[in-house]
mmCIF file of C-alpha atoms in Angstrom:
data_model
loop_
_atom_site.group_PDB
_atom_site.id
_atom_site.type_symbol
_atom_site.label_atom_id
_atom_site.label_comp_id
_atom_site.label_asym_id
_atom_site.label_seq_id
_atom_site.Cartn_x
_atom_site.Cartn_y
_atom_site.Cartn_z
ATOM 1 C CA UNK L 563 32.940 -23.206 -0.463
ATOM 2 C CA UNK L 564 30.016 -20.903 0.291
ATOM 3 C CA UNK L 565 28.175 -21.596 3.535
ATOM 4 C CA UNK L 566 24.481 -22.420 3.251
ATOM 5 C CA UNK L 567 22.107 -20.354 5.371
ATOM 6 C CA UNK L 568 18.394 -20.675 5.941
ATOM 7 C CA UNK L 569 16.115 -17.670 5.535
ATOM 8 C CA UNK L 570 15.827 -17.576 9.351
ATOM 9 C CA UNK L 571 19.599 -17.023 9.569
ATOM 10 C CA UNK L 572 19.492 -14.368 6.850
ATOM 11 C CA UNK L 573 16.592 -12.314 8.238
ATOM 12 C CA UNK L 574 16.149 -12.155 12.001
ATOM 13 C CA UNK L 575 13.038 -10.182 13.081
ATOM 14 C CA UNK L 576 13.596 -7.492 15.708
ATOM 15 C CA UNK L 577 11.059 -6.036 18.138
ATOM 16 C CA UNK L 578 12.866 -2.697 18.230
ATOM 17 C CA UNK L 579 16.144 -1.030 17.333
ATOM 18 C CA UNK L 580 18.575 -0.843 20.206
ATOM 19 C CA UNK L 581 21.392 1.620 20.734
ATOM 20 C CA UNK L 582 23.752 -0.663 18.807
ATOM 21 C CA UNK L 583 21.661 -0.229 15.633
ATOM 22 C CA UNK L 584 22.984 2.324 13.150
ATOM 23 C CA UNK L 585 21.872 5.866 14.043
ATOM 24 C CA UNK L 586 20.462 6.416 10.530
ATOM 25 C CA UNK L 587 18.154 3.399 10.956
ATOM 26 C CA UNK L 588 16.873 4.665 14.294
ATOM 27 C CA UNK L 589 16.325 8.171 12.895
ATOM 28 C CA UNK L 590 14.424 6.934 9.825
ATOM 29 C CA UNK L 591 12.194 4.733 11.976
ATOM 30 C CA UNK L 592 11.515 7.720 14.259
ATOM 31 C CA UNK L 593 10.502 9.768 11.202
ATOM 32 C CA UNK L 594 8.018 7.048 10.145
ATOM 33 C CA UNK L 595 6.485 7.045 13.654
ATOM 34 C CA UNK L 596 6.333 10.852 13.624
ATOM 35 C CA UNK L 597 4.078 10.747 10.550
ATOM 36 C CA UNK L 598 2.154 7.616 11.584
ATOM 37 C CA UNK L 599 -0.004 9.331 14.237
ATOM 38 C CA UNK L 600 -2.195 6.239 14.617
ATOM 39 C CA UNK L 601 -2.445 5.618 10.863
ATOM 40 C CA UNK L 602 -0.139 4.486 8.115
ATOM 41 C CA UNK L 603 1.816 7.515 6.828
ATOM 42 C CA UNK L 604 1.146 8.722 3.311
ATOM 43 C CA UNK L 605 3.615 9.023 0.475
ATOM 44 C CA UNK L 606 3.098 12.797 0.733
ATOM 45 C CA UNK L 607 4.749 12.638 4.168
ATOM 46 C CA UNK L 608 7.816 10.990 2.662
ATOM 47 C CA UNK L 609 8.974 13.628 0.203
ATOM 48 C CA UNK L 610 12.534 13.721 -1.133
ATOM 49 C CA UNK L 611 13.125 16.728 1.160
ATOM 50 C CA UNK L 612 11.997 14.782 4.241
ATOM 51 C CA UNK L 613 14.091 11.805 3.172
ATOM 52 C CA UNK L 614 17.200 13.724 2.124
ATOM 53 C CA UNK L 615 19.341 12.101 4.848
ATOM 54 C CA UNK L 616 18.376 8.600 3.670
ATOM 55 C CA UNK L 617 17.543 9.014 -0.023
ATOM 56 C CA UNK L 618 20.424 6.767 -1.149
ATOM 57 C CA UNK L 619 19.569 4.106 1.455
ATOM 58 C CA UNK L 620 15.969 3.514 0.356
ATOM 59 C CA UNK L 621 14.350 1.230 -2.172
ATOM 60 C CA UNK L 622 10.654 1.651 -2.960
ATOM 61 C CA UNK L 623 8.470 -1.410 -3.419
ATOM 62 C CA UNK L 624 4.923 -1.026 -4.776
ATOM 63 C CA UNK L 625 2.230 -3.603 -4.095
ATOM 64 C CA UNK L 626 0.440 -5.110 -7.099
ATOM 65 C CA UNK L 627 -2.759 -6.822 -5.862
ATOM 66 C CA UNK L 628 -3.265 -8.633 -9.177
ATOM 67 C CA UNK L 629 0.068 -10.441 -8.650
ATOM 68 C CA UNK L 630 0.033 -10.329 -4.837
ATOM 69 C CA UNK L 631 3.629 -9.172 -5.134
ATOM 70 C CA UNK L 632 5.781 -6.087 -4.663
ATOM 71 C CA UNK L 633 7.649 -4.511 -7.571
ATOM 72 C CA UNK L 634 10.887 -2.650 -6.968
ATOM 73 C CA UNK L 635 10.410 0.848 -8.377
ATOM 74 C CA UNK L 636 13.604 2.410 -7.050
ATOM 75 C CA UNK L 637 16.870 1.018 -5.704
ATOM 76 C CA UNK L 638 18.861 3.294 -3.441
ATOM 77 C CA UNK L 639 22.437 3.906 -4.557
ATOM 78 C CA UNK L 640 23.876 2.775 -1.226
ATOM 79 C CA UNK L 641 21.876 -0.457 -1.401
ATOM 80 C CA UNK L 642 23.202 -1.118 -4.909
ATOM 81 C CA UNK L 643 26.741 -0.367 -3.694
ATOM 82 C CA UNK L 644 26.313 -2.649 -0.659
ATOM 83 C CA UNK L 645 24.823 -5.561 -2.596
ATOM 84 C CA UNK L 646 26.488 -5.056 -5.969
ATOM 85 C CA UNK L 647 23.113 -5.569 -7.657
ATOM 86 C CA UNK L 648 20.226 -3.462 -8.941
ATOM 87 C CA UNK L 649 16.899 -5.297 -8.904
ATOM 88 C CA UNK L 650 14.802 -2.352 -10.147
ATOM 89 C CA UNK L 651 11.717 -3.625 -11.997
ATOM 90 C CA UNK L 652 11.888 -7.086 -10.395
ATOM 91 C CA UNK L 653 9.374 -8.460 -7.903
ATOM 92 C CA UNK L 654 9.998 -9.529 -4.309
ATOM 93 C CA UNK L 655 9.283 -13.189 -5.097
ATOM 94 C CA UNK L 656 12.070 -13.116 -7.702
ATOM 95 C CA UNK L 657 14.491 -11.906 -5.014
ATOM 96 C CA UNK L 658 13.251 -14.661 -2.689
ATOM 97 C CA UNK L 659 13.759 -17.342 -5.352
ATOM 98 C CA UNK L 660 17.258 -16.100 -6.135
ATOM 99 C CA UNK L 661 18.492 -15.798 -2.529
ATOM 100 C CA UNK L 662 16.227 -18.266 -0.636
ATOM 101 C CA UNK L 663 14.867 -15.445 1.500
ATOM 102 C CA UNK L 664 11.486 -14.389 2.855
ATOM 103 C CA UNK L 665 11.366 -10.788 1.613
ATOM 104 C CA UNK L 666 7.860 -11.207 0.160
ATOM 105 C CA UNK L 667 6.562 -12.518 3.495
ATOM 106 C CA UNK L 668 8.140 -9.610 5.391
ATOM 107 C CA UNK L 669 6.737 -7.058 2.916
ATOM 108 C CA UNK L 670 3.326 -8.739 3.208
ATOM 109 C CA UNK L 671 3.499 -8.444 6.994
ATOM 110 C CA UNK L 672 4.191 -4.713 6.654
ATOM 111 C CA UNK L 673 1.238 -4.439 4.237
ATOM 112 C CA UNK L 674 -1.275 -6.369 6.342
ATOM 113 C CA UNK L 675 -0.315 -4.863 9.704
ATOM 114 C CA UNK L 676 0.475 -1.339 8.504
ATOM 115 C CA UNK L 677 3.462 -1.474 10.879
ATOM 116 C CA UNK L 678 7.208 -1.273 10.274
ATOM 117 C CA UNK L 679 9.063 -4.562 10.049
ATOM 118 C CA UNK L 680 12.588 -4.610 11.431
ATOM 119 C CA UNK L 681 15.238 -7.210 10.730
ATOM 120 C CA UNK L 682 18.882 -7.825 11.324
ATOM 121 C CA UNK L 683 20.034 -9.439 8.151
ATOM 122 C CA UNK L 684 22.932 -11.033 6.488
ATOM 123 C CA UNK L 685 23.542 -9.102 3.268
ATOM 124 C CA UNK L 686 22.465 -11.754 0.777
ATOM 125 C CA UNK L 687 25.293 -11.122 -1.677
ATOM 126 C CA UNK L 688 27.991 -10.707 0.982
ATOM 127 C CA UNK L 689 27.549 -13.305 3.689
ATOM 128 C CA UNK L 690 30.160 -11.687 5.937
ATOM 129 C CA UNK L 691 28.207 -8.367 6.133
ATOM 130 C CA UNK L 692 25.287 -7.717 8.450
ATOM 131 C CA UNK L 693 22.840 -4.872 8.426
ATOM 132 C CA UNK L 694 19.573 -3.553 9.742
ATOM 133 C CA UNK L 695 16.639 -3.629 7.339
ATOM 134 C CA UNK L 696 13.567 -1.463 7.804
ATOM 135 C CA UNK L 697 10.333 -2.070 5.904
ATOM 136 C CA UNK L 698 8.145 1.003 6.258
ATOM 137 C CA UNK L 699 4.649 0.879 4.722
ATOM 138 C CA UNK L 700 3.126 4.071 3.287
ATOM 139 C CA UNK L 701 -0.010 4.861 1.311
ATOM 140 C CA UNK L 702 0.206 6.609 -2.047
ATOM 141 C CA UNK L 703 -3.083 8.460 -2.381
ATOM 142 C CA UNK L 704 -4.289 8.869 -5.954
ATOM 143 C CA UNK L 705 -7.180 11.232 -6.475
ATOM 144 C CA UNK L 706 -10.101 9.473 -8.152
ATOM 145 C CA UNK L 707 -8.284 6.121 -7.986
ATOM 146 C CA UNK L 708 -7.687 3.405 -5.465
ATOM 147 C CA UNK L 709 -4.838 4.107 -3.046
ATOM 148 C CA UNK L 710 -1.596 2.237 -3.683
ATOM 149 C CA UNK L 711 0.481 0.676 -0.949
ATOM 150 C CA UNK L 712 4.218 1.184 -1.089
ATOM 151 C CA UNK L 713 6.875 -0.097 1.260
ATOM 152 C CA UNK L 714 10.112 1.778 1.772
ATOM 153 C CA UNK L 715 12.944 -0.684 2.317
ATOM 154 C CA UNK L 716 16.127 0.682 3.865
ATOM 155 C CA UNK L 717 19.304 -1.209 4.683
ATOM 156 C CA UNK L 718 22.001 0.167 6.945
ATOM 157 C CA UNK L 719 25.225 -1.830 7.345
ATOM 158 C CA UNK L 720 26.285 -2.620 10.869
ATOM 159 C CA UNK L 721 29.866 -1.985 11.809
ATOM 160 C CA UNK L 722 31.862 -5.176 12.182
ATOM 161 C CA UNK L 723 32.229 -4.537 15.915
ATOM 162 C CA UNK L 724 28.432 -4.622 16.365
ATOM 163 C CA UNK L 725 27.745 -7.796 14.388
#
């Protein structure tokens, strides 16, 4: 029988990433802060070259104000491998409905504060696995158009000894 977990058990907010957090998570967060410089980083800061170390660990969510929801534009290969699912094209609220999570709320917090959101989470599809999730907001500047907010979601599995 599968254990039932609340969204609070599945997604535990963190104030910071300690030394026990995966090195890749700490390095990606440091990169975000490097480009932040008092403002939200732009999508131009987060080029494939700059993200080469994490490119397979990142999903890109784009905010749609008309729906007040975030659409998954890209699913990182390592995230698909970890979860066994590819939600590309879906919206955050669909993920929440399917897994009883609060992804939309966490993405909204990143959008409204312009600050990274950090969570230790239970991998929704594999209850025995834990990971660190980063939600990193960036602005996609479009010349002659309204800027678009995107959130880079990254998940890094924690070793069993750390969980």
